[in-house]
Amino acid sequence: MATLKWRVKGWKSSKFVRVLQTNAFNQTQQIIRKTTTSSTQIPSQLDLPLHFRVTNLNEASGFYISLIQQSKSAEEIRKIQTHMTNHSFPHLRLGNKLLDAYLRLGSLGYAHQLFDELPQRHVVAWNAMISCYIRQRRSAEAVSLYKRMALEGVCPDDFTLSSILKAFSDLGLVFDGQKAHGKAVVFGLEISNVFVGSALVDMYAKLGKMRNAHLVADRVVEKDVVLFTTLVVGYVQNGEDGKAMQAFYQMISEGVKGNEYTFTSLLVSCGNLKDLCLGNLIHGFIIKCGHEFGISSQTSLLTMYSKCGMVDDSLKVFEHVLNPNLVSWTSLIVGLAQNGREEVALSKFCQMIRSSVIPNCLTLSGALIACSSLAILDQGQQIHTIILKLGLHLDKFIGASLIDFYGRCGCVELAKPVYDSLFNRDLVIVNTLMYAYAQNGFEHETLELFQRMKAMGLEPNDVTLVSVLLACGNAGLVDEGIHIFDTFVGKCNIQITKEHYACMVDIYGRAGRLQEAESLINEVGNPDIVLWRILLTACRLHGDITMVGRILKKVAELSPGDEGSLVLSSNIYAAEGNWSQVIGVKSLIWGNGLKKSPAMSWVSIDGEVHTFMAGDFSHPRFKEIDYIIKELMKKVKEFG
DNA sequence: CCATGAATGC
């Protein structure tokens, strides 16, 4: 026995109702007296005729519908369904309603059972099933239903099309999408129905066909916010931020007002373009339209400000967020970590934990980035513990962040187990470990991993190349480095950056092949100043002063009075005893009013930070430290 | 009776 609470609007206990009972073959009327209404004991086989006197089909349908709508569980719906079936109640509309109720309560099993039992599956029933699968991102099942529907001779309508298109873009089924588009055109829905129009725009955008998306959008007769926003989002996600702004402009010039969705997408563009001016403009629009206290607007605003390098403005926006959620905390923490405000990022991370917001993969990788930059092992390990507790250690972003973090802290032995624990080692994961090896002087391991990449079915990219060249430089493998570099330069999918040139200059330079290093820099269009500094370092290493003057001239063209190069040059001249040149360079330094900014290093021991500066002897244990350093230097010299 | 768009990362 189960209790089903009924509270049906407008029904009184004394009222008599007629339910017209029909089945597929004959229609008979039964007059049933209704005895109770407000709360009724229902046998497991719900037996409505005991309680009802039915006179009118519409009223009975309405009663069933009310029952269905008020049901809180699939079991209740099931009883109503059983009752309807027992009394051969007409199914067409109510069947759809039942189906919809099952789907909303997440009971796909019952829904499917009912769907298969329906004597005639109306297009609405198909739509309800398809849209449910779409909502659950089960695109393949949605598509197979759509195809089955065609086989059963049911024609898709505007609802069907507006749902199913998402599945096509999700699965990359361009051809099916185009066929559906064809149907939309034939039915005239492409231009007359904004739902279909928006869905088409969305599909083409997700398939990367922005030209088609924009063409469809232009054809829709009554354009609304959603249509335009879909278009804007499409441009943003395809990296065409300028076009996104143009679409927005088209939108406001057609008199359509933006909403929070529109502004959040536009702000992503401003961030990508690093266009603070545009960002401020959108900020103005947001205030004007009254969305400034919407949490998504605020989050997007603070992200935009961090991407434009204005972290203080991000912090200001964050202060106005009433109840920061996971996303707003995460955006703030990541923004701070990426803008050199690692300490603040970590303190915000702690605040977030204290306000009992549970971090996710993004938050944790942001916090790890902060720990990486600061190279603080213990705090990062605490975060590692949180990651393990939350069971997020297999996430590839987290994995990469952890490997990178341990690499930067100099603990390759801790990075390797993280790598080993990951199942899917994609290019990024392998690159991260390779870089961890390369920067810690594990040349052999770096190159071995590079060799193994091909067997893993991974195509090396520009990041891989940096690690490989770094390793070759450290291992003194000059010819090997040059060979690998040359084979990569030919490949079209690899962008050679200043980082690679820096590695190559270093490789040549360390090997004493200074001429080749110099001509390589000269080959680079618009060379970075760092390249010349690396060459200067190589000149110092080999005690070669012949090209120092030439280099200084080049540097002066690029960046007059670059203190780093000048200081390096004067050191080279000094080491070779060429004092007149030393004075020449020093006078340049003094003449430009340059001052070498003090170099500082620091180390954190038991939570206390010890800082050291050149010429600073104030540390309480300076003598011990100085002695140990001298001993270490002796040993280093012994080993060459 | 059934359908539209978003903010955070290696």
XYZ file of C-alpha atoms (C1' of nucleotides) in Angstrom:
650
model
C 0.000 0.000 0.000
C 1.284 3.416 -0.877
C -0.092 6.832 -0.081
C -0.516 9.274 -2.867
C -1.343 12.843 -1.900
C -3.752 14.521 -4.174
C -4.498 18.130 -4.035
C -6.196 18.958 -7.254
C -7.011 22.554 -8.020
C -10.724 23.310 -8.165
C -11.853 19.834 -7.189
C -14.212 19.418 -4.311
C -14.920 16.171 -2.555
C -18.586 16.237 -3.387
C -18.085 16.751 -7.079
C -19.042 14.057 -9.529
C -16.861 13.524 -12.495
C -17.453 11.522 -15.572
C -14.561 9.806 -17.151
C -15.115 8.632 -20.635
C -13.401 5.325 -20.814
C -12.293 4.246 -24.216
C -10.108 1.682 -25.779
C -8.861 1.422 -29.315
C -11.854 -0.568 -30.559
C -14.995 0.431 -28.772
C -15.918 3.314 -26.657
C -17.962 2.645 -23.596
C -18.933 4.993 -20.863
C -18.683 4.167 -17.256
C -20.070 6.274 -14.529
C -17.923 6.060 -11.510
C -18.586 7.760 -8.271
C -15.789 9.671 -6.786
C -15.646 9.243 -3.065
C -12.562 10.999 -1.775
C -10.106 13.561 -3.063
C -7.748 15.338 -0.730
C -5.778 12.363 0.500
C -6.467 8.853 -0.514
C -5.150 5.419 0.180
C -4.055 3.957 -3.097
C -3.638 0.203 -3.497
C -0.466 -0.838 -5.268
C -2.607 -1.259 -8.359
C -4.146 2.175 -8.251
C -7.845 1.670 -8.682
C -9.392 4.976 -9.500
C -12.905 3.745 -10.417
C -13.530 2.997 -6.765
C -13.232 6.650 -6.031
C -14.507 8.304 -9.135
C -17.633 9.043 -10.978
C -16.585 10.100 -14.402
C -18.638 12.062 -16.866
C -16.346 14.033 -19.131
C -13.190 13.187 -21.059
C -11.651 16.664 -20.819
C -12.138 16.871 -17.099
C -10.633 13.445 -16.622
C -7.628 14.361 -18.750
C -7.216 17.492 -16.708
C -7.378 15.446 -13.559
C -4.748 13.003 -14.774
C -2.543 15.884 -15.877
C -2.825 17.508 -12.473
C -1.905 14.216 -10.850
C 1.096 13.779 -13.131
C 2.309 17.309 -12.580
C 2.157 16.976 -8.836
C 3.961 13.662 -8.701
C 7.354 13.782 -7.081
C 8.638 10.370 -8.042
C 8.677 8.018 -10.979
C 6.829 5.440 -8.864
C 3.821 7.739 -8.477
C 3.785 8.338 -12.224
C 4.003 4.618 -12.743
C 0.823 4.080 -10.679
C -1.038 6.680 -12.669
C 0.176 5.059 -15.870
C -0.952 1.620 -14.681
C -4.330 3.020 -13.852
C -4.708 4.670 -17.213
C -3.682 1.503 -18.978
C -6.082 -0.649 -16.950
C -8.937 1.572 -17.988
C -7.786 1.880 -21.585
C -7.704 5.612 -21.217
C -6.770 7.367 -24.487
C -3.039 7.746 -24.554
C -2.040 10.161 -27.227
C -1.672 13.370 -25.217
C -1.471 11.914 -21.749
C 1.096 9.419 -22.927
C 3.327 12.310 -23.939
C 2.692 13.980 -20.629
C 3.611 10.819 -18.756
C 6.744 10.448 -20.846
C 7.746 14.018 -20.142
C 7.177 13.471 -16.405
C 9.418 10.398 -16.369
C 12.129 12.255 -18.272
C 12.018 15.234 -15.942
C 12.311 12.984 -12.926
C 15.308 11.376 -14.588
C 13.712 7.982 -14.933
C 14.923 7.060 -18.384
C 14.196 3.359 -17.887
C 10.450 3.827 -17.360
C 10.365 6.473 -20.056
C 11.904 4.128 -22.595
C 9.566 1.329 -21.618
C 6.534 3.584 -22.035
C 7.902 5.013 -25.266
C 8.281 1.555 -26.767
C 4.776 0.568 -25.653
C 3.045 3.614 -27.136
C 0.689 2.436 -29.907
C 1.504 5.461 -31.994
C 4.593 7.546 -31.306
C 3.685 11.141 -31.938
C 6.395 13.610 -32.931
C 6.079 15.201 -29.473
C 7.043 11.930 -27.823
C 10.117 11.671 -30.054
C 11.021 15.254 -29.246
C 10.742 14.676 -25.524
C 13.014 11.637 -25.728
C 15.537 13.307 -27.996
C 15.765 16.509 -25.971
C 16.278 14.483 -22.804
C 19.244 12.669 -24.342
C 20.578 16.008 -25.595
C 20.339 17.520 -22.094
C 22.312 14.588 -20.750
C 24.877 14.998 -23.539
C 24.157 11.486 -24.809
C 24.401 12.693 -28.376
C 24.926 9.354 -30.088
C 21.734 7.944 -28.569
C 19.847 11.089 -29.558
C 21.024 10.728 -33.144
C 20.038 7.066 -33.279
C 16.543 8.003 -32.041
C 16.369 10.718 -34.699
C 17.232 8.192 -37.394
C 14.749 5.652 -36.027
C 12.112 8.356 -36.117
C 12.674 8.889 -39.837
C 12.460 5.126 -40.418
C 9.079 5.045 -38.715
C 7.904 7.752 -41.044
C 7.585 10.524 -38.463
C 8.556 13.915 -39.811
C 10.776 16.108 -37.617
C 9.336 19.483 -36.636
C 10.781 22.748 -35.324
C 11.265 21.251 -31.843
C 13.074 18.198 -33.182
C 15.447 20.242 -35.283
C 16.273 22.754 -32.578
C 17.335 19.900 -30.259
C 19.047 17.447 -32.577
C 21.421 19.937 -34.214
C 23.417 20.091 -30.995
C 24.060 16.359 -31.231
C 25.443 16.725 -34.760
C 27.929 19.393 -33.730
C 28.827 17.387 -30.644
C 29.678 14.326 -32.722
C 31.139 16.305 -35.612
C 28.516 14.934 -38.015
C 28.802 17.701 -40.597
C 26.870 15.851 -43.280
C 23.921 14.988 -41.022
C 23.874 18.576 -39.828
C 23.682 19.838 -43.380
C 20.860 17.419 -44.178
C 18.925 18.696 -41.158
C 19.650 22.260 -42.266
C 18.179 21.317 -45.641
C 15.004 20.145 -43.928
C 14.814 23.391 -41.964
C 15.060 25.342 -45.219
C 12.386 23.225 -46.912
C 9.980 23.654 -43.989
C 10.703 27.373 -43.910
C 11.831 27.037 -40.296
C 15.333 28.362 -40.934
C 14.095 31.916 -41.324
C 10.826 31.849 -39.385
C 11.764 30.093 -36.151
C 14.437 31.666 -33.921
C 14.881 28.423 -32.029
C 15.828 26.561 -35.178
C 17.836 29.531 -36.426
C 19.819 29.783 -33.180
C 20.394 26.046 -33.097
C 21.743 26.159 -36.660
C 24.043 29.066 -35.802
C 25.219 27.176 -32.726
C 25.874 24.009 -34.712
C 27.855 25.722 -37.460
C 29.809 27.673 -34.853
C 30.735 24.497 -32.963
C 31.747 22.855 -36.237
C 34.029 25.824 -36.862
C 32.021 27.025 -39.869
C 31.490 30.612 -38.843
C 30.731 31.768 -42.377
C 27.712 29.466 -42.515
C 26.716 30.465 -38.994
C 26.664 34.143 -39.872
C 24.783 33.523 -43.127
C 22.044 31.641 -41.260
C 21.861 34.334 -38.576
C 21.421 37.028 -41.213
C 18.525 35.138 -42.802
C 16.482 34.764 -39.601
C 13.623 37.254 -39.798
C 13.022 38.134 -36.157
C 16.446 38.137 -34.585
C 16.602 38.010 -30.804
C 19.251 38.187 -28.059
C 19.817 34.468 -28.063
C 20.483 34.347 -31.783
C 23.005 37.174 -31.619
C 24.589 35.862 -28.451
C 25.012 32.444 -30.050
C 26.770 34.153 -32.936
C 29.012 36.167 -30.596
C 29.863 33.038 -28.579
C 30.661 31.225 -31.819
C 33.150 33.871 -32.880
C 34.745 33.944 -29.427
C 35.131 30.176 -29.318
C 36.649 30.134 -32.772
C 39.180 32.733 -31.714
C 37.740 35.466 -33.937
C 37.417 38.094 -31.239
C 37.241 41.045 -33.601
C 34.349 39.441 -35.459
C 32.606 38.833 -32.117
C 32.718 42.563 -31.464
C 31.354 43.236 -34.946
C 28.471 40.848 -34.321
C 27.732 42.713 -31.091
C 27.766 45.970 -32.991
C 25.344 44.510 -35.532
C 23.150 43.436 -32.651
C 22.874 46.827 -30.988
C 22.428 48.580 -34.314
C 19.436 46.305 -34.961
C 17.981 47.429 -31.643
C 18.489 44.163 -29.761
C 19.609 44.608 -26.158
C 22.321 42.409 -24.684
C 21.860 40.340 -21.579
C 24.267 38.798 -19.091
C 25.136 35.948 -21.457
C 26.067 38.378 -24.207
C 28.308 40.475 -21.979
C 30.132 37.551 -20.444
C 31.099 36.291 -23.895
C 32.168 39.727 -25.049
C 34.353 40.112 -21.987
C 36.136 36.864 -22.876
C 36.979 38.523 -26.193
C 38.251 41.663 -24.496
C 40.469 39.465 -22.339
C 41.773 37.551 -25.345
C 42.451 40.771 -27.219
C 43.935 42.273 -24.031
C 41.870 45.297 -24.983
C 41.254 47.138 -21.732
C 39.531 49.991 -23.530
C 36.906 47.712 -25.011
C 36.635 45.937 -21.668
C 35.872 49.197 -19.906
C 33.273 49.959 -22.546
C 31.543 46.613 -21.933
C 31.802 47.246 -18.179
C 29.862 50.445 -18.851
C 27.234 48.570 -20.855
C 26.853 46.085 -18.019
C 26.218 48.830 -15.472
C 23.832 50.575 -17.844
C 21.827 47.390 -18.393
C 21.716 46.655 -14.674
C 23.760 43.454 -14.757
C 26.633 44.668 -12.587
C 25.600 42.517 -9.625
C 25.079 39.367 -11.612
C 27.690 36.864 -10.509
C 28.549 35.792 -14.071
C 29.078 39.394 -15.155
C 31.266 40.010 -12.147
C 33.280 36.864 -12.758
C 33.797 37.692 -16.414
C 34.757 41.239 -15.515
C 37.390 40.154 -13.062
C 38.762 37.628 -15.537
C 38.912 40.305 -18.215
C 40.816 42.644 -15.885
C 43.348 39.937 -14.967
C 43.900 39.046 -18.592
C 44.573 42.711 -19.293
C 47.085 42.657 -16.459
C 44.957 44.784 -14.143
C 44.811 42.431 -11.148
C 44.032 45.230 -8.735
C 40.855 45.935 -10.677
C 40.025 42.224 -10.485
C 40.380 42.397 -6.728
C 38.147 45.466 -6.678
C 35.439 43.696 -8.687
C 35.756 40.678 -6.415
C 35.119 42.812 -3.329
C 31.655 43.544 -4.681
C 30.774 39.899 -5.198
C 28.285 39.048 -2.469
C 28.527 35.276 -2.395
C 31.556 34.235 -4.413
C 30.995 30.850 -5.972
C 33.509 28.282 -7.144
C 33.959 29.923 -10.525
C 34.516 33.436 -9.193
C 37.031 32.224 -6.599
C 38.801 30.177 -9.247
C 38.978 33.044 -11.736
C 40.419 35.305 -9.078
C 43.017 32.789 -7.907
C 44.121 31.883 -11.433
C 44.270 35.564 -12.390
C 46.437 36.397 -9.395
C 48.718 33.413 -9.992
C 49.237 34.401 -13.614
C 50.010 38.016 -12.825
C 52.862 37.476 -10.419
C 50.734 37.827 -7.298
C 51.317 34.300 -6.125
C 51.189 35.044 -2.391
C 47.819 36.772 -2.701
C 46.582 33.900 -4.856
C 47.484 31.408 -2.140
C 45.942 33.493 0.621
C 42.719 33.772 -1.435
C 42.861 30.018 -1.917
C 42.953 29.568 1.861
C 40.067 32.018 2.276
C 38.074 30.059 -0.233
C 38.676 26.777 1.605
C 37.706 28.460 4.881
C 34.423 29.678 3.377
C 33.781 25.980 2.629
C 33.741 26.254 -1.130
C 35.181 22.996 -2.479
C 37.903 23.619 -5.068
C 37.827 21.860 -8.404
C 40.551 20.918 -10.880
C 40.853 24.457 -12.193
C 41.188 26.042 -8.777
C 43.775 23.527 -7.686
C 45.848 23.849 -10.817
C 45.747 27.630 -10.330
C 46.975 27.273 -6.765
C 49.678 24.883 -7.971
C 50.852 27.397 -10.558
C 51.321 29.875 -7.698
C 53.348 27.309 -5.754
C 55.385 26.484 -8.860
C 56.337 30.094 -9.462
C 57.315 30.522 -5.831
C 58.944 27.077 -5.804
C 57.523 26.444 -2.346
C 57.505 22.713 -1.951
C 55.564 22.299 1.281
C 52.492 24.346 0.360
C 52.324 22.643 -3.003
C 52.459 19.292 -1.286
C 49.571 20.343 0.934
C 47.621 21.094 -2.209
C 48.680 17.717 -3.572
C 47.129 16.196 -0.436
C 43.859 18.055 -1.057
C 43.904 16.781 -4.637
C 44.307 13.195 -3.441
C 41.530 13.632 -0.863
C 39.161 14.931 -3.515
C 40.194 12.124 -5.854
C 41.206 14.556 -8.591
C 44.745 13.255 -9.063
C 43.923 11.534 -12.359
C 42.752 14.725 -14.053
C 45.180 15.550 -16.815
C 45.309 19.263 -16.033
C 46.030 18.525 -12.402
C 48.570 15.899 -13.429
C 50.388 18.341 -15.678
C 50.344 21.039 -12.997
C 51.752 18.625 -10.429
C 54.532 17.440 -12.730
C 55.364 21.027 -13.584
C 55.270 22.009 -9.927
C 57.626 19.242 -8.777
C 59.849 19.960 -11.759
C 60.158 23.616 -10.855
C 60.844 22.733 -7.232
C 63.689 20.576 -8.437
C 62.048 17.330 -7.290
C 62.006 15.220 -10.419
C 61.807 12.114 -8.246
C 58.361 13.329 -7.103
C 57.258 14.324 -10.596
C 57.871 10.876 -12.076
C 55.352 8.988 -9.852
C 52.657 11.520 -10.779
C 53.427 10.868 -14.441
C 53.355 7.110 -13.890
C 49.948 7.293 -12.195
C 48.291 8.949 -15.205
C 46.623 6.635 -17.682
C 46.275 8.837 -20.706
C 49.594 10.458 -21.339
C 48.925 12.988 -24.010
C 51.411 15.328 -25.604
C 51.058 17.967 -22.892
C 51.726 15.483 -20.087
C 54.817 14.066 -21.802
C 56.035 17.567 -22.657
C 55.652 18.636 -19.045
C 57.717 15.731 -17.724
C 60.300 16.282 -20.448
C 60.609 19.904 -19.442
C 60.901 18.910 -15.778
C 63.778 16.606 -16.756
C 65.416 19.143 -19.045
C 65.437 22.031 -16.578
C 66.860 19.854 -13.814
C 69.783 18.567 -15.823
C 68.433 15.088 -16.616
C 69.538 15.193 -20.239
C 69.571 11.452 -20.678
C 65.992 11.049 -19.442
C 64.798 13.979 -21.561
C 66.198 12.528 -24.753
C 65.029 9.020 -23.916
C 61.476 10.307 -23.451
C 61.823 12.141 -26.754
C 62.744 8.877 -28.453
C 59.826 7.061 -26.819
C 57.307 9.685 -27.962
C 57.124 8.300 -31.468
C 56.312 4.830 -30.122
C 53.537 6.416 -28.039
C 52.009 7.799 -31.200
C 52.650 11.412 -30.240
C 53.838 14.074 -32.649
C 56.396 16.352 -30.983
C 55.599 20.072 -31.059
C 57.363 23.359 -30.313
C 57.234 22.784 -26.547
C 58.913 19.406 -27.004
C 61.638 21.044 -29.043
C 62.497 23.487 -26.262
C 63.127 20.638 -23.807
C 65.123 18.635 -26.320
C 67.346 21.582 -27.221
C 67.780 22.453 -23.561
C 68.922 18.897 -22.913
C 71.274 18.918 -25.901
C 72.787 22.174 -24.641
C 73.332 20.806 -21.163
C 74.772 17.553 -22.443
C 77.017 19.313 -24.955
C 75.412 17.430 -27.848
C 76.020 20.179 -30.383
C 75.608 18.284 -33.648
C 72.636 16.356 -32.328
C 70.949 19.626 -31.281
C 71.617 21.258 -34.636
C 70.323 18.214 -36.465
C 67.085 18.057 -34.463
C 66.573 21.802 -34.797
C 67.004 21.626 -38.573
C 64.528 18.761 -38.969
C 61.964 20.694 -36.912
C 62.371 23.949 -38.815
C 61.055 22.270 -41.963
C 57.854 21.095 -40.292
C 54.861 23.262 -40.956
C 52.991 22.518 -37.736
C 55.773 23.878 -35.582
C 56.233 27.531 -34.770
C 59.883 28.301 -34.095
C 59.986 30.889 -31.314
C 62.646 32.995 -29.659
C 62.880 30.282 -27.000
C 64.206 27.832 -29.598
C 66.687 30.350 -30.944
C 67.794 31.022 -27.384
C 68.495 27.314 -26.920
C 70.389 27.133 -30.216
C 72.519 30.172 -29.432
C 73.274 28.544 -26.096
C 74.234 25.250 -27.780
C 76.596 26.962 -30.249
C 77.873 29.296 -27.573
C 78.741 26.609 -25.043
C 80.567 24.663 -27.725
C 82.600 27.764 -28.495
C 81.117 28.088 -31.978
C 80.475 31.769 -31.419
C 80.561 32.743 -35.086
C 77.751 30.341 -35.933
C 75.761 31.567 -32.940
C 76.141 35.153 -34.104
C 75.096 34.420 -37.660
C 72.075 32.486 -36.371
C 70.932 35.541 -34.405
C 71.415 37.681 -37.460
C 69.172 35.300 -39.416
C 66.334 35.850 -36.948
C 64.093 38.674 -37.963
C 63.694 41.103 -35.066
C 65.824 39.123 -32.603
C 65.068 39.271 -28.911
C 67.614 41.037 -26.727
C 67.911 37.867 -24.667
C 69.643 36.136 -27.610
C 72.459 38.667 -27.548
C 72.767 38.335 -23.783
C 73.131 34.569 -24.137
C 75.842 35.095 -26.729
C 77.590 37.523 -24.382
C 77.470 34.888 -21.654
C 79.085 32.456 -24.093
C 81.750 35.047 -24.907
C 82.533 35.317 -21.215
C 82.688 31.541 -20.897
C 85.271 31.318 -23.676
C 87.065 34.542 -22.803
C 86.372 35.893 -26.282
C 86.208 39.670 -26.510
C 86.378 39.983 -30.280
C 82.676 40.248 -30.914
C 81.599 42.034 -27.728
C 81.776 45.461 -29.355
C 79.713 44.302 -32.301
C 77.096 42.786 -30.027
C 76.848 45.952 -27.952
C 76.204 47.908 -31.135
C 73.356 45.563 -32.091
C 71.924 45.735 -28.583
C 72.082 49.540 -28.646
C 69.907 49.482 -31.795
C 67.327 47.190 -30.229
C 67.159 48.568 -26.748
C 69.509 51.436 -25.919
C 71.148 51.144 -22.540
C 70.113 47.560 -21.778
C 71.714 47.233 -18.385
C 72.010 43.432 -18.492
C 74.139 43.396 -21.637
C 76.258 46.299 -20.477
C 77.019 44.723 -17.129
C 77.824 41.413 -18.830
C 80.149 43.142 -21.307
C 81.994 45.034 -18.655
C 82.477 41.773 -16.761
C 83.910 40.112 -19.876
C 86.347 42.946 -20.473
C 87.289 42.922 -16.803
C 87.966 39.187 -16.842
C 90.298 39.640 -19.812
C 91.973 42.628 -18.172
C 90.868 45.034 -20.869
C 90.340 47.944 -18.498
C 89.950 50.699 -21.027
C 86.919 48.902 -22.483
C 85.563 48.311 -18.982
C 85.647 52.025 -18.349
C 84.062 52.688 -21.737
C 81.129 50.408 -20.974
C 80.815 51.577 -17.372
C 80.642 55.175 -18.566
C 77.749 54.155 -20.790
C 76.024 52.714 -17.760
C 76.645 55.788 -15.636
C 75.951 58.176 -18.479
C 72.487 56.711 -18.973
C 71.787 57.010 -15.280
C 71.377 53.261 -15.157
C 71.680 51.350 -11.989
C 72.008 47.635 -11.799
C 68.951 46.449 -9.959
C 70.036 44.380 -6.998
C 69.887 40.628 -7.508
C 68.161 38.859 -4.699
C 67.589 35.270 -3.822
C 65.542 33.771 -1.073
C 64.785 30.491 0.547
C 61.942 29.433 2.781
C 62.906 27.227 5.723
C 60.245 26.056 8.177
C 57.924 28.777 6.954
C 60.485 31.538 7.536
C 61.782 33.350 4.475
C 65.507 34.173 4.362
C 66.559 36.721 1.760
C 70.035 37.343 0.405
C 71.258 40.281 -1.626
C 74.633 40.994 -3.185
C 76.786 42.818 -0.679
C 74.389 42.124 2.137
C 76.034 40.445 5.122
C 73.210 40.956 7.585
C 72.014 37.386 7.883
C 72.623 36.142 11.459
C 74.427 33.038 10.245
C 76.276 34.774 7.429
C 79.700 33.379 8.363
C 78.566 29.757 8.267
C 76.745 30.272 4.995
C 79.716 32.037 3.429
C 82.055 29.229 4.498
C 79.798 26.514 3.042
C 79.420 28.395 -0.246
C 83.197 28.700 -0.573
C 83.606 24.987 0.106
C 80.930 24.205 -2.463
C 82.586 26.405 -5.066
C 85.864 24.584 -4.472
C 84.166 21.248 -5.083
C 82.462 22.558 -8.217
C 85.832 23.663 -9.569
C 87.334 20.284 -8.777
C 84.695 18.595 -10.930
C 85.200 21.136 -13.701
C 2.139 18.198 -24.611
C 8.466 18.820 -26.648
C 13.181 23.260 -27.988
C 17.573 28.283 -27.724
C 22.948 31.175 -25.325
C 27.643 31.827 -20.557
C 32.062 32.938 -16.619
C 37.652 29.488 -14.475
C 43.098 25.762 -16.224
C 48.449 22.368 -18.124
